[in-house]
PDB file of C-alpha atoms in Angstrom:
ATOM      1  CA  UNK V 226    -102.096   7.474  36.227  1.00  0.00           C
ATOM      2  CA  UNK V 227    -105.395   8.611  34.857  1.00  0.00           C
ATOM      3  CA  UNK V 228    -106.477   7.549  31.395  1.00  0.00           C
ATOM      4  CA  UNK V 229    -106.993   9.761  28.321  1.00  0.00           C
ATOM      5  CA  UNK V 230    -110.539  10.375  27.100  1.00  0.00           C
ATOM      6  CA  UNK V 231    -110.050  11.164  24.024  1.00  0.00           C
ATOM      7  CA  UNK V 232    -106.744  10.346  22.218  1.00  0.00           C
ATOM      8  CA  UNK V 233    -106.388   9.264  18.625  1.00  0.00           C
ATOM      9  CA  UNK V 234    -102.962   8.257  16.644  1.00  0.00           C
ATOM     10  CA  UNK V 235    -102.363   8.077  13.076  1.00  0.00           C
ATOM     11  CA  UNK V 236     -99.561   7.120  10.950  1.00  0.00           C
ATOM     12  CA  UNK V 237     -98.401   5.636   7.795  1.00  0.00           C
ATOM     13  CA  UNK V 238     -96.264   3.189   8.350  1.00  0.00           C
ATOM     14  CA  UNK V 239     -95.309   2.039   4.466  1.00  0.00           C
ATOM     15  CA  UNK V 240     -95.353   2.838   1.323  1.00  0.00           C
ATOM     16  CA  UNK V 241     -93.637   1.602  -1.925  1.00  0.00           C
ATOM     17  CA  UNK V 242     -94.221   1.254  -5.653  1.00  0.00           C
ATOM     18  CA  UNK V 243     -93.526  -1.403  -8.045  1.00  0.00           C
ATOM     19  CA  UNK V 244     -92.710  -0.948 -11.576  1.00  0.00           C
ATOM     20  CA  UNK V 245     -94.825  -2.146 -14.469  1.00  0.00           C
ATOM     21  CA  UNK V 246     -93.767  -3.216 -17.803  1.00  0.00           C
ATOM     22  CA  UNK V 247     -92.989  -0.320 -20.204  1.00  0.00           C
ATOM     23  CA  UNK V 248     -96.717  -0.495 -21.719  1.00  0.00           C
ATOM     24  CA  UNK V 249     -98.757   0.215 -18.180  1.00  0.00           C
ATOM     25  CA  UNK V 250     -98.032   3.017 -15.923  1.00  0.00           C
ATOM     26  CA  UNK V 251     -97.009   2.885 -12.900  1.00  0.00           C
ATOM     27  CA  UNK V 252     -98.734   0.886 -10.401  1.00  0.00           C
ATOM     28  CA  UNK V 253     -97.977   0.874  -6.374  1.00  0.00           C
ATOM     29  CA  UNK V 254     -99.044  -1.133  -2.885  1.00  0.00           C
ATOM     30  CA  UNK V 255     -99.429   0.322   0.475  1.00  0.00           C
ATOM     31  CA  UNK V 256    -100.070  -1.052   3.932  1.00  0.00           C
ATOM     32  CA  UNK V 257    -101.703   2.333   5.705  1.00  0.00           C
ATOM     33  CA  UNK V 258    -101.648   2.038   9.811  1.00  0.00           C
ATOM     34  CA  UNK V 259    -104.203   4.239  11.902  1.00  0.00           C
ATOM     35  CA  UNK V 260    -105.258   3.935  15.242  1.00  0.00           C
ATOM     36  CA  UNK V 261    -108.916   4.771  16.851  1.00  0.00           C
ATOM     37  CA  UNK V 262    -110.653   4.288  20.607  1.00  0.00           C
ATOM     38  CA  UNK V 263    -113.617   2.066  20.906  1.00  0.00           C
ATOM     39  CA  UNK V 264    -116.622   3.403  21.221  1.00  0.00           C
ATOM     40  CA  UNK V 265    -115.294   6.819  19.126  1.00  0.00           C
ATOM     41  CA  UNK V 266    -116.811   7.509  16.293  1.00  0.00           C
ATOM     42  CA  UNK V 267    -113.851   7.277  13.639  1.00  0.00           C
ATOM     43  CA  UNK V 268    -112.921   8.758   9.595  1.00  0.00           C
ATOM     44  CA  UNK V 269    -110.190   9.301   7.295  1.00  0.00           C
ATOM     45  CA  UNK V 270    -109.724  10.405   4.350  1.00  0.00           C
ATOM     46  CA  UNK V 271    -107.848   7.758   2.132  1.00  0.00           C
ATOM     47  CA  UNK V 272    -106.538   9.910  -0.758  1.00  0.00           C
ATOM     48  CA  UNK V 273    -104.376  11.612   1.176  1.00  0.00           C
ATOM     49  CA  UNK V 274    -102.243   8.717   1.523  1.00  0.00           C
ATOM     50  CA  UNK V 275    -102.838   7.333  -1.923  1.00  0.00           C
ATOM     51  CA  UNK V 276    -102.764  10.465  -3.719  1.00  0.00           C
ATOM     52  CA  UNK V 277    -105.406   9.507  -5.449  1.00  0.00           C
ATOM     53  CA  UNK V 278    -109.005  12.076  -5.019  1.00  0.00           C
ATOM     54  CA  UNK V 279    -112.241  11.240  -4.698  1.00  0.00           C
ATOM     55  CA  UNK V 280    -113.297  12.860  -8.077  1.00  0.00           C
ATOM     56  CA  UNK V 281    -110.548  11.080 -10.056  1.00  0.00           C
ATOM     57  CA  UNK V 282    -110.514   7.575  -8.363  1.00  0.00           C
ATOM     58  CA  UNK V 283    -113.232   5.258  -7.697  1.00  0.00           C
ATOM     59  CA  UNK V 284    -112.587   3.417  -4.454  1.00  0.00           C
ATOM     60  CA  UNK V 285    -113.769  -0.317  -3.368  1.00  0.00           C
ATOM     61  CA  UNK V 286    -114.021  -2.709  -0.110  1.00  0.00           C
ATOM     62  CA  UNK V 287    -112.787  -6.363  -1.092  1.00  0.00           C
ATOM     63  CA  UNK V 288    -113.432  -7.331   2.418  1.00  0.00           C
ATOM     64  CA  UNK V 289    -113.142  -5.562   5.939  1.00  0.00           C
ATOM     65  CA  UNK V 290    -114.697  -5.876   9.600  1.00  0.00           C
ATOM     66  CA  UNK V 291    -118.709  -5.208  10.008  1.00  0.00           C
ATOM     67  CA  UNK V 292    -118.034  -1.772  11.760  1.00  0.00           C
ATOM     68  CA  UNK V 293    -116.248  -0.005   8.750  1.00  0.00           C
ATOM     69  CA  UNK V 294    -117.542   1.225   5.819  1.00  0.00           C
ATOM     70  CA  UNK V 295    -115.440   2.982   2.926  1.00  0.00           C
ATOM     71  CA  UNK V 296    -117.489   5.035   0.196  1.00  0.00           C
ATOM     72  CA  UNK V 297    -116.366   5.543  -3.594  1.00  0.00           C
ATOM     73  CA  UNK V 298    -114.527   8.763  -2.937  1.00  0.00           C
ATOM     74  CA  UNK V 299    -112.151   7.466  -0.130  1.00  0.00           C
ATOM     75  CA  UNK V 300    -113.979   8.070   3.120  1.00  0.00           C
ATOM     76  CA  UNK V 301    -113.494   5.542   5.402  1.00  0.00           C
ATOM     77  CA  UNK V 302    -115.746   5.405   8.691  1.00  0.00           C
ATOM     78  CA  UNK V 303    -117.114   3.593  11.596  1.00  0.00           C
ATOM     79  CA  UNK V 304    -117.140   3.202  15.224  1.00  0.00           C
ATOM     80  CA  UNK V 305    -115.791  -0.032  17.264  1.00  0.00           C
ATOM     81  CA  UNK V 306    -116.961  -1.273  20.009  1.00  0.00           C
ATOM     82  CA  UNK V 307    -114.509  -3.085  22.702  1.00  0.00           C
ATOM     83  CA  UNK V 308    -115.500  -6.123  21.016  1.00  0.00           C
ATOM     84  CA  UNK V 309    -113.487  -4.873  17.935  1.00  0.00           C
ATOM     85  CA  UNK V 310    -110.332  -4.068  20.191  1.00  0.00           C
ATOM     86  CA  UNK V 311    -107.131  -4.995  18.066  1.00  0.00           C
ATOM     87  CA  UNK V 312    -105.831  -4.690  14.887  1.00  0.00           C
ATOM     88  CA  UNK V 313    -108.737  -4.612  12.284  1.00  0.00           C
ATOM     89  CA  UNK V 314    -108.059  -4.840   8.542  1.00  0.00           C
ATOM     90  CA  UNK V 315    -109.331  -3.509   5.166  1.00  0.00           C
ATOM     91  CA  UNK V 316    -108.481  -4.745   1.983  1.00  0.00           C
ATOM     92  CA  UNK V 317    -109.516  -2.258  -0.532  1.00  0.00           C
ATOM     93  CA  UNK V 318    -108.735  -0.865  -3.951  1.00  0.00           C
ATOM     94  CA  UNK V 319    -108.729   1.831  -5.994  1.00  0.00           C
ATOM     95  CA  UNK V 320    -109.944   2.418  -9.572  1.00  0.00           C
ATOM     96  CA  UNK V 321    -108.348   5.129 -11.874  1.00  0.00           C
ATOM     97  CA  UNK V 322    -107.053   6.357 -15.315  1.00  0.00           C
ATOM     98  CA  UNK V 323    -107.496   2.489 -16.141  1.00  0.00           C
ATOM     99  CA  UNK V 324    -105.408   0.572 -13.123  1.00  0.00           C
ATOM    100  CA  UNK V 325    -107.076  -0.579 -10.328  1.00  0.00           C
ATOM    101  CA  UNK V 326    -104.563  -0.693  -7.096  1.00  0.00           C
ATOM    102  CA  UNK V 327    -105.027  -2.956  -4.287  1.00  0.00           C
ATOM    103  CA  UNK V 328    -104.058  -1.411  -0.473  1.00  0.00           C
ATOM    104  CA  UNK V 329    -104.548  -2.774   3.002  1.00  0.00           C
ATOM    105  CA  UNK V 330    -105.964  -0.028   5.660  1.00  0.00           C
ATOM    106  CA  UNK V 331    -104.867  -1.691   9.399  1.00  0.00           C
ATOM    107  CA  UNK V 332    -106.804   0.254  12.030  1.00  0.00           C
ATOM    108  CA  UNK V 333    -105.817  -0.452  16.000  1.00  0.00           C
ATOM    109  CA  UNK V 334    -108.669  -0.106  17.883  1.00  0.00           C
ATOM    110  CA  UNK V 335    -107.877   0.375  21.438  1.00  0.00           C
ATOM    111  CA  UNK V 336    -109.745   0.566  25.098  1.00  0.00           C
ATOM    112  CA  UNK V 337    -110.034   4.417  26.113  1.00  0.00           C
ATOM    113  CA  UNK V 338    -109.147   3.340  29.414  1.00  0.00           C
ATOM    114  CA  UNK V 339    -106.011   1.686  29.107  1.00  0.00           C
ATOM    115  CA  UNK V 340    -103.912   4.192  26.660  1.00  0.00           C
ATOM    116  CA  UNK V 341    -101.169   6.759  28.655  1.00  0.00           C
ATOM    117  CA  UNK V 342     -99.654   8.253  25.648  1.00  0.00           C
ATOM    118  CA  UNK V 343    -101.391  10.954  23.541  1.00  0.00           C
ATOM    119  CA  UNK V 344    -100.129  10.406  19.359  1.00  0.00           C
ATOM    120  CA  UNK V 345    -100.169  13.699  17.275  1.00  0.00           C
ATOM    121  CA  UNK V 346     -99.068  14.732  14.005  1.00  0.00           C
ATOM    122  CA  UNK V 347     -97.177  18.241  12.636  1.00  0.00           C
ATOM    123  CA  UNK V 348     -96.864  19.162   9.329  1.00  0.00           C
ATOM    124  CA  UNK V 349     -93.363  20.554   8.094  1.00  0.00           C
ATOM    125  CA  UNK V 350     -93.908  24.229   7.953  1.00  0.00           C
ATOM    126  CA  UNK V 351     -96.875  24.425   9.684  1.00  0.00           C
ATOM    127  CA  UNK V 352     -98.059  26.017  13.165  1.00  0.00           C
ATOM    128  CA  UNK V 353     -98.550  23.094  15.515  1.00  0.00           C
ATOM    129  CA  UNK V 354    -100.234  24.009  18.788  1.00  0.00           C
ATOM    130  CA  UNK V 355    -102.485  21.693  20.805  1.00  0.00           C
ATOM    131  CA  UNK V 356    -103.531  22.523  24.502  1.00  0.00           C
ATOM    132  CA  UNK V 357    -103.221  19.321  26.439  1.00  0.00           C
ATOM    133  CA  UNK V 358    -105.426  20.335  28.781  1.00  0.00           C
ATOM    134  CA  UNK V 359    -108.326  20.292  26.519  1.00  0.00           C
ATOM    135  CA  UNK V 360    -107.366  17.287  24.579  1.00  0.00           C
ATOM    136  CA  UNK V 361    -106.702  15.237  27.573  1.00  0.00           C
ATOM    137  CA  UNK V 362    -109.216  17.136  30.224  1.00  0.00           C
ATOM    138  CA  UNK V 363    -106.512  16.776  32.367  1.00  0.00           C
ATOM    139  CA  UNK V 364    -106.508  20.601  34.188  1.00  0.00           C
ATOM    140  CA  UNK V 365    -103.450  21.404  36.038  1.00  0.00           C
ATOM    141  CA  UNK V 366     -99.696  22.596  36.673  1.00  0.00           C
ATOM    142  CA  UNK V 367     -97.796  21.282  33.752  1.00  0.00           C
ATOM    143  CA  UNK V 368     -94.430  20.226  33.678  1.00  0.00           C
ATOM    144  CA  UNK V 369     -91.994  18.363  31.122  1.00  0.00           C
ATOM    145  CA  UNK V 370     -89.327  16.227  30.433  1.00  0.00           C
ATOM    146  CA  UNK V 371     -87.771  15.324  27.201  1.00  0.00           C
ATOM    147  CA  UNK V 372     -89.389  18.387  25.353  1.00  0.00           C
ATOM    148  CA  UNK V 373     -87.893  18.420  21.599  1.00  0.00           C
ATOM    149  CA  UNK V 374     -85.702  21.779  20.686  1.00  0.00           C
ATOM    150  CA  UNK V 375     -88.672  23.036  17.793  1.00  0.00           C
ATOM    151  CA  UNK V 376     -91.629  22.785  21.001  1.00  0.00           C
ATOM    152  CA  UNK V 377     -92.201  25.641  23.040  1.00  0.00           C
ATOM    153  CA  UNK V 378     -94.310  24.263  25.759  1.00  0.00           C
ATOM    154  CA  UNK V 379     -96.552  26.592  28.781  1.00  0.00           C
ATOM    155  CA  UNK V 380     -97.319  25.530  32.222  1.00  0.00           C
ATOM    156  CA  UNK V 381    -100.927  25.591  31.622  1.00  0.00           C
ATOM    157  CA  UNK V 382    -100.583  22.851  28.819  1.00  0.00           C
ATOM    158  CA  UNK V 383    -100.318  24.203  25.351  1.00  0.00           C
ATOM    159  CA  UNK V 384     -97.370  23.058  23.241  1.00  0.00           C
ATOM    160  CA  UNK V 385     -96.321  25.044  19.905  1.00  0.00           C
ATOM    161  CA  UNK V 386     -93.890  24.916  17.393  1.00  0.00           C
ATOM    162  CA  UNK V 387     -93.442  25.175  13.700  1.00  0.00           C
ATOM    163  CA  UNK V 388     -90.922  22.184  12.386  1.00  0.00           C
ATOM    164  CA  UNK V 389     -88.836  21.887   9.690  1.00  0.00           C
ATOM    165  CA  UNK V 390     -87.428  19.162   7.422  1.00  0.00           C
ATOM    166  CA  UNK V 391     -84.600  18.099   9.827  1.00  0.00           C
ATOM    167  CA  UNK V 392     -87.744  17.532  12.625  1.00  0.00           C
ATOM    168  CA  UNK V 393     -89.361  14.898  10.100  1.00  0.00           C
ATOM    169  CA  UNK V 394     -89.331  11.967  12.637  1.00  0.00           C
ATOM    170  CA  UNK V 395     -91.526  10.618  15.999  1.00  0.00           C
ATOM    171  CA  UNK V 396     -90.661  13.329  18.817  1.00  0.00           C
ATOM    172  CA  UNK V 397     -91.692  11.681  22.306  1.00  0.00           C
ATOM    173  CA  UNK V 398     -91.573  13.588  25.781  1.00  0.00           C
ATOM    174  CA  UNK V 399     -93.467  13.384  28.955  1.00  0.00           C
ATOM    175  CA  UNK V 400     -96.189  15.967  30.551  1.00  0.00           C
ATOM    176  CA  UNK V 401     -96.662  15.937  34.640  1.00  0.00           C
ATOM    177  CA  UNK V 402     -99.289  18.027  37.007  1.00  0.00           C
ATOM    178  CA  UNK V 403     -97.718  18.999  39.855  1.00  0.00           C
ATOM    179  CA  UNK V 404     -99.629  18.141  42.783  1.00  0.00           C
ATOM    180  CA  UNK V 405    -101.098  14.648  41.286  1.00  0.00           C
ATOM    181  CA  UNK V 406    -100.310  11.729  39.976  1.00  0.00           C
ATOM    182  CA  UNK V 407    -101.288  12.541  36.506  1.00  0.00           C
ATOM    183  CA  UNK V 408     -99.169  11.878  33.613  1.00  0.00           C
ATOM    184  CA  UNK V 409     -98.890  11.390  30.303  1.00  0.00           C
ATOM    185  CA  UNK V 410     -96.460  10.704  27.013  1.00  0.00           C
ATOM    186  CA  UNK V 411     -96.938  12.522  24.144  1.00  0.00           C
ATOM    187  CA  UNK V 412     -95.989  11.517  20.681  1.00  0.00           C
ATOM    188  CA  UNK V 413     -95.769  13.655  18.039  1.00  0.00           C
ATOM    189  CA  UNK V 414     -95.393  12.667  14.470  1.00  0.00           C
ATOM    190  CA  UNK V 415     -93.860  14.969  11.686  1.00  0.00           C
ATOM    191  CA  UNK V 416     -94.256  14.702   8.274  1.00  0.00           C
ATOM    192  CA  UNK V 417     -93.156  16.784   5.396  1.00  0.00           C
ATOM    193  CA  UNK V 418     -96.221  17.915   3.067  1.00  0.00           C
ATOM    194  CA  UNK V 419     -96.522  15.768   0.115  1.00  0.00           C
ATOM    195  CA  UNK V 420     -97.803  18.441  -2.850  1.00  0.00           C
ATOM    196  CA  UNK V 421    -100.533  18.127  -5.050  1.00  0.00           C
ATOM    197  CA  UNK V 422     -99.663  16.152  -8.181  1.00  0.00           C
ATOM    198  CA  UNK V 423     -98.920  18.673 -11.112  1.00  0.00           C
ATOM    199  CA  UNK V 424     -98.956  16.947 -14.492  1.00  0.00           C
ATOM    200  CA  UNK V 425     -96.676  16.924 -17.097  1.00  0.00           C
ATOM    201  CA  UNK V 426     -96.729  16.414 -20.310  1.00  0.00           C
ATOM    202  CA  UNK V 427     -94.181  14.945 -23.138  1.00  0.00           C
ATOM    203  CA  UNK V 428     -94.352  13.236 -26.459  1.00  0.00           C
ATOM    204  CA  UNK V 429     -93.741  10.138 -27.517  1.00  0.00           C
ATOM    205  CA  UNK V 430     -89.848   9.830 -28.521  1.00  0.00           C
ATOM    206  CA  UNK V 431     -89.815  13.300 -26.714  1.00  0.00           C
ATOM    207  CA  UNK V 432     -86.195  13.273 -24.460  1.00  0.00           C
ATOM    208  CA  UNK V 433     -87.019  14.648 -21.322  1.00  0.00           C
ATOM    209  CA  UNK V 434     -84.785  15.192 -18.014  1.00  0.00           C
ATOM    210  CA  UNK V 435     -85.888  16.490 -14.582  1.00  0.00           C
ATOM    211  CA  UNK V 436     -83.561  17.948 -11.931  1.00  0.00           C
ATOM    212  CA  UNK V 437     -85.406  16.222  -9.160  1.00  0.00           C
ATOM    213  CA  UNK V 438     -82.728  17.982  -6.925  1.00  0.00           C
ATOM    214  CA  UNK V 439     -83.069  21.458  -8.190  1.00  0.00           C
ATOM    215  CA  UNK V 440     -86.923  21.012  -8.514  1.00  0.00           C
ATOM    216  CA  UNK V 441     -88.132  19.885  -5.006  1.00  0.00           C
ATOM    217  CA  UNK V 442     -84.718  21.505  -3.042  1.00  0.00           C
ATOM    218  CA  UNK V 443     -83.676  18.532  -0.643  1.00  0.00           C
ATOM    219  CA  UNK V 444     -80.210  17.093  -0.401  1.00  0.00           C
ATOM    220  CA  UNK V 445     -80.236  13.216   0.084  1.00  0.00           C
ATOM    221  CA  UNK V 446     -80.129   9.932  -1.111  1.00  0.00           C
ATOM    222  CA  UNK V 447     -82.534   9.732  -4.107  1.00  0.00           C
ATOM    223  CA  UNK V 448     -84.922   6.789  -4.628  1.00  0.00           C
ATOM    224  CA  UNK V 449     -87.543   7.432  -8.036  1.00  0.00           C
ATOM    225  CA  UNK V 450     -90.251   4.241  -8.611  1.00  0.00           C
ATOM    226  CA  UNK V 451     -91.025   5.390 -12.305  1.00  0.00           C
ATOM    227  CA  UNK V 452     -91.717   3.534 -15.381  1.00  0.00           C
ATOM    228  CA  UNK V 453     -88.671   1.470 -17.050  1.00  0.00           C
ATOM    229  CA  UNK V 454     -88.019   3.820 -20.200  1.00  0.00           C
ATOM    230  CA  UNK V 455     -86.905   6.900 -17.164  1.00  0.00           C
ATOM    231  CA  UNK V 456     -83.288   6.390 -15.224  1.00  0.00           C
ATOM    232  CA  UNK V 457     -82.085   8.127 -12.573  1.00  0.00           C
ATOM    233  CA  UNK V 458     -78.695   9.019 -12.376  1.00  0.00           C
ATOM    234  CA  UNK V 459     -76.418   9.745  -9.511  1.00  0.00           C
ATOM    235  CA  UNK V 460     -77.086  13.771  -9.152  1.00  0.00           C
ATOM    236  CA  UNK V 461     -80.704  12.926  -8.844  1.00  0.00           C
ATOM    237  CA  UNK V 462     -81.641  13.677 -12.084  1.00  0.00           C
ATOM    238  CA  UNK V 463     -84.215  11.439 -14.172  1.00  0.00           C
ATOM    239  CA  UNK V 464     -84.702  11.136 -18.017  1.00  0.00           C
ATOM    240  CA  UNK V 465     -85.449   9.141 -20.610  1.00  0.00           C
ATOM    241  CA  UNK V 466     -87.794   8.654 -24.050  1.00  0.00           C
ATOM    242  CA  UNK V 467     -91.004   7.611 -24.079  1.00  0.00           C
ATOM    243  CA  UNK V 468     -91.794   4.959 -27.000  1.00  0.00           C
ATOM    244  CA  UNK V 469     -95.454   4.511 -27.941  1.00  0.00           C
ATOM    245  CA  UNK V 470     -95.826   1.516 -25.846  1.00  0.00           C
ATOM    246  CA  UNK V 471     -95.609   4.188 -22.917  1.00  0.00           C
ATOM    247  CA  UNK V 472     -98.565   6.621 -23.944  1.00  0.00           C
ATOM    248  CA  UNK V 473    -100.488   7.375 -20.730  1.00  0.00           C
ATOM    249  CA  UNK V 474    -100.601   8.810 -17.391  1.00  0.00           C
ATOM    250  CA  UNK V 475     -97.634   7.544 -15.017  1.00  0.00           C
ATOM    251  CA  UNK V 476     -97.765   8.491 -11.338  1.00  0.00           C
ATOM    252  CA  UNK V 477     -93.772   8.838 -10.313  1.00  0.00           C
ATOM    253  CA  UNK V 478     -92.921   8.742  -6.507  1.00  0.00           C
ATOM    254  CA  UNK V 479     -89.875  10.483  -4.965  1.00  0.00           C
ATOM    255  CA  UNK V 480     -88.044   9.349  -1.886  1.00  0.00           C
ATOM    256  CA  UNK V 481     -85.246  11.245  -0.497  1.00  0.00           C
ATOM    257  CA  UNK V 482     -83.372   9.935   2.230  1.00  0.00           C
ATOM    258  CA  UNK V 483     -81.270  12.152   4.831  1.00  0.00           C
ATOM    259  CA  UNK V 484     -80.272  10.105   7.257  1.00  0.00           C
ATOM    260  CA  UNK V 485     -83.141   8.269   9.430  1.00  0.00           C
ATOM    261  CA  UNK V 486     -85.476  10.979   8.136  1.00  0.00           C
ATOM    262  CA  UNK V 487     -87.421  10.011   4.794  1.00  0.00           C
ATOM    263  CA  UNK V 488     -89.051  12.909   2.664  1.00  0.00           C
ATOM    264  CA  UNK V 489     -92.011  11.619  -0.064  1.00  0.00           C
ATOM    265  CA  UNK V 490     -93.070  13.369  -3.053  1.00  0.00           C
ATOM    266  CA  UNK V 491     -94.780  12.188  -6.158  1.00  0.00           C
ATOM    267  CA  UNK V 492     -95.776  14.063  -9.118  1.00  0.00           C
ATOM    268  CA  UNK V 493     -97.974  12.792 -13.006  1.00  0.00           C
ATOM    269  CA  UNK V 494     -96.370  12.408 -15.988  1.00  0.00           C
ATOM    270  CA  UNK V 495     -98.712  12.170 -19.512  1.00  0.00           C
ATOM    271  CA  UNK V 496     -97.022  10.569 -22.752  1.00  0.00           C
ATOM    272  CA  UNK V 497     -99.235  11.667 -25.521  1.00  0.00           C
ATOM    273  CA  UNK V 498     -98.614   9.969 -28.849  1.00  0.00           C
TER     274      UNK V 498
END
């Protein structure tokens, strides 16, 4: 089997939030998994797993390997060497609207010539198309096995598809050249689209209540990590009233669970006195 050249995986393995008292907002924790080749140079834009920007957050190593370097806007960079093969960890943090958060960043550095399987990612309604062929410089007859329903795939090596929420999951399948002893697994990843946060804002001793069902349009098991003065009932809807003890901004994340898949959103919510 010939080895990749070039293949890359990403993935976020965990996320969860923990609930502060009713006078702090919302704080959370999250163990973020990536995957690089030595010798690669490698980046990654944080914020896109903590929802938190660049321009709004102010981000920090606590300590880290020599090779990687993460700047105040959420970049994180560097490129191992084979010496750095294995899991590497970053403890970091992130300053904003007066919390600080603390996160680990666990990056797999592997040897570019010992990896068979190629790891993607697809967005939930989103074009996905990637020509193996170029991504693997392997130049052939293609062939499949395993292919998932939402991939169309050619014999010269581009797969395509556009997946929906019921896709959210890891899709594996295998790619053979006729004629050789090539071969490869490819793993695709797909995630649903977490939006940009949209604030809102309420009063104190303001009632509020949010159709969380109605407003993002999934059907599932409801899980909300908000502050203590909101409750979520059993038709996914979340109120409560904010006391003065609760002024601030409050970052609320959404799970919603349909079976094995898991859907994320998260959205601001400002208590003004």
């Amino acid at each position: 089997m010939r080895t990749l050249s070039r293949i890359a995986g990403l993935a976020l393995i965990a996320m969860y939030a923990t609930v502060a008292t009713a006078a702090t907002a919302l704080r959370m924790s999250q163990t973020i998994t990536m995957s690089t080749l030595a010798g690669e140079a490698f980046a990654e834009d944080l914020s896109q797993f903590t929802g938190i920007s660049g321009s709004k957050g102010n981000y920090q190593t606590i300590s880290g390997p020599a090779w990687l370097s993460l700047t105040s806007k959420g970049i994180v960079y560097g490129t191992p060497t084979l010496e750095n093969l294995g899991l590497n960890k970053l403890y970091a943090s992130v300053e904003y609207a007066g919390k600080t958060d603390l996160f680990l960043v666990e990056i797999d550095v592997q040897n570019p010539d010992e990896l068979p399987t190629l790891t993607l990612r697809a967005k939930v309604g989103e074009v996905f198309l990637n020509d193996l062929s170029k991504t693997t410089g392997i130049v052939g007859h293609f062939t499949y096995e395993n292919l998932p329903a939402w991939l169309e795939a050619t014999q010269a090596g581009v797969i395509v598809g556009k997946p929906t929420t019921s896709d959210i999951g890891v899709h594996q399948f295998q790619a053979f050249v006729d004629g050789t002893d090539e071969s490869l697994t490819v793993r695709i990843e797909v995630y649903n689209q977490t939006p940009a946060p949209e604030s809102m804002v309420v009063k104190v001793g303001q009632f509020i209540a949010i159709d969380l069902a109605k407003s993002i349009g999934l059907v599932g098991h409801y899980t909300v990590y908000a502050p203590t003065f909101l409750k979520l009932s059993a038709n996914a809807v979340l109120s409560g009233t904010p006391a003065v003890t609760d002024v601030g901004l409050h970052r609320i994340w959404v799970d919603i669970r349909q079976g094995i898949k898991l859907s994320r959103y998260y959205f601001d919510l400002v208590v003004e006195n």
